[in-house]
XYZ file of N, CA and C in Angstrom:
309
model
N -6.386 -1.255 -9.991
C -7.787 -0.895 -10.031
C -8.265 -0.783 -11.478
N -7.455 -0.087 -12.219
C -7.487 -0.022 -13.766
C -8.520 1.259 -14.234
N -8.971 1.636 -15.308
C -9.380 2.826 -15.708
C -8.994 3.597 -15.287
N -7.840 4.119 -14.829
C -7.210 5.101 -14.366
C -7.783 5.476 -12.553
N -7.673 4.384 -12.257
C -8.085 4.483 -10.990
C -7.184 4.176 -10.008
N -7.365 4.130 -8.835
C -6.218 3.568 -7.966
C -6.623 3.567 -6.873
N -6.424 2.042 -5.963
C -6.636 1.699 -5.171
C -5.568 1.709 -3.838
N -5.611 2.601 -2.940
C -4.679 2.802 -2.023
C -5.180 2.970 -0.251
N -3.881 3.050 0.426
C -4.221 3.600 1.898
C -3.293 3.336 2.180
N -3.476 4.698 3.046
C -2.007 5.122 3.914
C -1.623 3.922 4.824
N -0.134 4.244 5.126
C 0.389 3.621 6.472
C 1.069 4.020 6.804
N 1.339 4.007 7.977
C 2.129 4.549 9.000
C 3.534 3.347 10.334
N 4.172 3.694 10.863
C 4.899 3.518 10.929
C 4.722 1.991 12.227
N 4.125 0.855 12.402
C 4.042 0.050 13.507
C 4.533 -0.071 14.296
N 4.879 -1.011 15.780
C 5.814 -2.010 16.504
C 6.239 -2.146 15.713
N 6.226 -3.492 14.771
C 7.048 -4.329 14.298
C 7.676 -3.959 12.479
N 5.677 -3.162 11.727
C 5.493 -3.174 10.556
C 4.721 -1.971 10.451
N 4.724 -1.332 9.560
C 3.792 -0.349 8.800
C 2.255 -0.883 8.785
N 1.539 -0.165 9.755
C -0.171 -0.550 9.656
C -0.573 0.453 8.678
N -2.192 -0.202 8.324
C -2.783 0.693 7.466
C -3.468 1.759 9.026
N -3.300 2.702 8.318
C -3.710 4.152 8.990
C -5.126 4.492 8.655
N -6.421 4.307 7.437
C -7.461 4.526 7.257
C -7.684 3.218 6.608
N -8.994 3.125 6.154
C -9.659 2.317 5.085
C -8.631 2.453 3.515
N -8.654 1.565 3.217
C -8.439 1.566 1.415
C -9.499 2.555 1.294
N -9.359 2.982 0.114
C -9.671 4.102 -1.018
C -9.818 3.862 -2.026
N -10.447 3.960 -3.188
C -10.534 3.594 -4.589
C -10.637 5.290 -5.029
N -10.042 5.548 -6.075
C -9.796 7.554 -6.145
C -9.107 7.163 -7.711
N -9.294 8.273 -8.180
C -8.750 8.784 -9.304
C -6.936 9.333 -8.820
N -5.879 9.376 -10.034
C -4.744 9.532 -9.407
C -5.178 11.091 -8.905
N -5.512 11.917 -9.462
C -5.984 13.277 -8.979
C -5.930 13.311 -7.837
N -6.966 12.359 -7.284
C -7.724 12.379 -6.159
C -6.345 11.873 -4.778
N -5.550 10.473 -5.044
C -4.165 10.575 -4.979
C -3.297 11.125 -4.712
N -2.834 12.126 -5.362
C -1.853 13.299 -5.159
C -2.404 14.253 -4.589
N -3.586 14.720 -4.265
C -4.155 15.465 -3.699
C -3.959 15.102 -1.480
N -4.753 14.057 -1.944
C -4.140 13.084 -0.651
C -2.940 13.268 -0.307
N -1.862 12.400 -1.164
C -0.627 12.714 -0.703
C 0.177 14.123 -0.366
N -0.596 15.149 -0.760
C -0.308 16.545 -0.907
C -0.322 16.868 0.717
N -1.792 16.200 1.286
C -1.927 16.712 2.595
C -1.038 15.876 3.577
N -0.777 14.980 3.271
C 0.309 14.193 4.468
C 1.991 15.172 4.583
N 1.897 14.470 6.192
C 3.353 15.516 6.182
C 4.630 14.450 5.570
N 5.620 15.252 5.366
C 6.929 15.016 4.392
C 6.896 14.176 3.488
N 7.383 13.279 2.904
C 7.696 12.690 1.522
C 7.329 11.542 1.430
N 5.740 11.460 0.852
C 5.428 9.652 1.358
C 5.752 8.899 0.320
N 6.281 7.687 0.763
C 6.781 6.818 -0.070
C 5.416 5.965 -0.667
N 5.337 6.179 -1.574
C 4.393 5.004 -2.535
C 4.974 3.735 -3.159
N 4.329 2.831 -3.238
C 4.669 1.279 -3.590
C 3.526 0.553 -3.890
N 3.591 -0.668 -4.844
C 2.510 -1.120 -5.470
C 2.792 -1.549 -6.880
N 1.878 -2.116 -7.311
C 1.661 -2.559 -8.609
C 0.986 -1.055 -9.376
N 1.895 -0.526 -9.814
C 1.508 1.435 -10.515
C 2.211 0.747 -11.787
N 1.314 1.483 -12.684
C 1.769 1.623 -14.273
C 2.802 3.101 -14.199
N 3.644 2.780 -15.125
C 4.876 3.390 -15.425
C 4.432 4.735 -15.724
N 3.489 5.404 -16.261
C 3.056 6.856 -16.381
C 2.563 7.340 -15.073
N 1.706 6.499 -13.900
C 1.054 6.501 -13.052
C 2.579 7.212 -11.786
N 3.408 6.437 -11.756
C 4.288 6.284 -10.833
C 5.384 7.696 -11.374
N 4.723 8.211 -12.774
C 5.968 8.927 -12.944
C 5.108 10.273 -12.251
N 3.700 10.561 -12.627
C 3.136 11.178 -11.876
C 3.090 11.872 -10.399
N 2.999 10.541 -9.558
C 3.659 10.760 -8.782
C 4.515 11.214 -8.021
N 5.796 10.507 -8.692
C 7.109 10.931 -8.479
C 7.086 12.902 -8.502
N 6.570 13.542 -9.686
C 6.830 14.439 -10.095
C 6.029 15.179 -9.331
N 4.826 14.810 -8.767
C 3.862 15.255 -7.484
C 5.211 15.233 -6.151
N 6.037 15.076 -5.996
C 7.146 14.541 -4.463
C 6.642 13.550 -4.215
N 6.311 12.589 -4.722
C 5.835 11.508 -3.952
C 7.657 10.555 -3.987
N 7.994 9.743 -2.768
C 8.808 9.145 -3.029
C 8.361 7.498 -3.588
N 8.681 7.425 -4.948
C 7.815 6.367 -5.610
C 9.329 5.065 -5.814
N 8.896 3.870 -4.879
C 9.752 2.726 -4.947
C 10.374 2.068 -6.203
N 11.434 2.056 -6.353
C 11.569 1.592 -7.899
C 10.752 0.160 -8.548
N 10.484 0.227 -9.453
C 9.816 -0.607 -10.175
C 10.033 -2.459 -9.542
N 11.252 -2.149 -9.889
C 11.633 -3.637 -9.642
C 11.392 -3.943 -8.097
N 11.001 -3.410 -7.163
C 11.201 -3.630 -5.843
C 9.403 -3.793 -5.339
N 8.475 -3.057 -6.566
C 7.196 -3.345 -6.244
C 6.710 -4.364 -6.756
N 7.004 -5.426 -6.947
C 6.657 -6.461 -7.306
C 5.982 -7.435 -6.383
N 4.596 -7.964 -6.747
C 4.077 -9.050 -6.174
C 5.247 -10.262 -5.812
N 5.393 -9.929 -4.682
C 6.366 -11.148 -4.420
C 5.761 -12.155 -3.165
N 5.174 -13.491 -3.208
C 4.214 -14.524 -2.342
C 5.699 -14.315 -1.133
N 7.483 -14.984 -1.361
C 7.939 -14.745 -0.240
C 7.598 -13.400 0.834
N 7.899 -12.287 0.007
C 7.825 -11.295 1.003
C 6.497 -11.472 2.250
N 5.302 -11.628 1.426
C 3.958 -12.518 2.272
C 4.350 -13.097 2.996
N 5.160 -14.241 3.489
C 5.199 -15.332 3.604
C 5.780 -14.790 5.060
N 6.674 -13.992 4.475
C 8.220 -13.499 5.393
C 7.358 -12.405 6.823
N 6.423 -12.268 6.258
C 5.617 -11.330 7.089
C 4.547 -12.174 8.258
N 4.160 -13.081 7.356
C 3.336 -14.389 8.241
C 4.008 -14.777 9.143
N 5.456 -15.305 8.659
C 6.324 -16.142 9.592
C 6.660 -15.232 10.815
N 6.989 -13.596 10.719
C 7.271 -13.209 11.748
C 6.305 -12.952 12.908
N 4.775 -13.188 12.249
C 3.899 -12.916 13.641
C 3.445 -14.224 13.830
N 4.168 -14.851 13.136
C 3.614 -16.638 14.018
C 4.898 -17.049 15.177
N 5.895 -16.760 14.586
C 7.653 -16.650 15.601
C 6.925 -15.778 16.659
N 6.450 -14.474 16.633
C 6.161 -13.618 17.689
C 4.774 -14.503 18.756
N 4.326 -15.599 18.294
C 3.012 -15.801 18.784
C 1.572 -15.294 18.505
N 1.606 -14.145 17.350
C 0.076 -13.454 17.410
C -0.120 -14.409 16.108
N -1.721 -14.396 16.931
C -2.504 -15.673 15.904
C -4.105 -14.644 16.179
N -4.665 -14.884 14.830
C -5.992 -14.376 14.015
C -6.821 -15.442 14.821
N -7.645 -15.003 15.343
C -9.551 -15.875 15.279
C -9.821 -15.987 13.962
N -9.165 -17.459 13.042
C -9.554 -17.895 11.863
C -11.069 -17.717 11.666
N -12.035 -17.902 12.853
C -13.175 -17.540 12.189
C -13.913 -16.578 11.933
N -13.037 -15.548 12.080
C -13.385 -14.232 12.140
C -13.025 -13.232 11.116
N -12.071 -13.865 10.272
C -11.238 -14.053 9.143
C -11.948 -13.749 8.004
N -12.050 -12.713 6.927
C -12.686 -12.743 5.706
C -11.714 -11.640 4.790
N -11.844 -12.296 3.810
C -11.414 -11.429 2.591
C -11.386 -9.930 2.432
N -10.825 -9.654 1.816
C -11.362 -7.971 1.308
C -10.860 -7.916 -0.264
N -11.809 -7.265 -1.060
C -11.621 -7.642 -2.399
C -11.986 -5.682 -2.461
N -10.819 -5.257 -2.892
C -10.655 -4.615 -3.837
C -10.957 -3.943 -5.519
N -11.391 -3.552 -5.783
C -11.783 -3.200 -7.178
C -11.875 -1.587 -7.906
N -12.093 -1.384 -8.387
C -12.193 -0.182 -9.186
C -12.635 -0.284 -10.462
């Protein structure tokens, strides 16, 4: 999100995968740990977080994914596509739109 902002939303536990649980959020980390304060036990955070951001966190209880494992990775995408096309669930492509993010 940048300026010390951060773009997040919960998830919770799916069938298959972790759904998002509310809308994205755009919040200050404040605003963040505050959040995470009210969820029950130790939520794991993951993402593209700057190294002060994530230490924050961490030091809030947040369980924060190691660095190397939050990485934009297109397979992991890919790996996620392939399993709900193997399963059969298919999107109304025309119903289909973006969501753009910012802060």
């Amino acid at each position: 999100a940048g300026r010390g902002r951060v773009v997040w939303a919960p998830y919770a536990a799916g069938e298959r995968a972790p759904r998002a649980s509310a809308d994205a959020r755009n919040d200050t980390l404040a605003d963040l740990i505050l959040a995470l304060d009210a969820l029950p036990g130790r939520p794991v955070v993951t993402g593209d977080l700057p190294r002060e951001m994530a230490q924050a966190l961490a030091d809030h209880g947040a369980n924060v994914v190691p660095a190397a494992l939050r990485w934009r990775r297109p397979a992991a995408l890919a790996a996620l596509a392939w399993g709900r096309h193997a399963a059969g669930e298919r999107d109304d492509s025309a119903s289909l739109a973006p969501v753009y993010l910012h802060g």
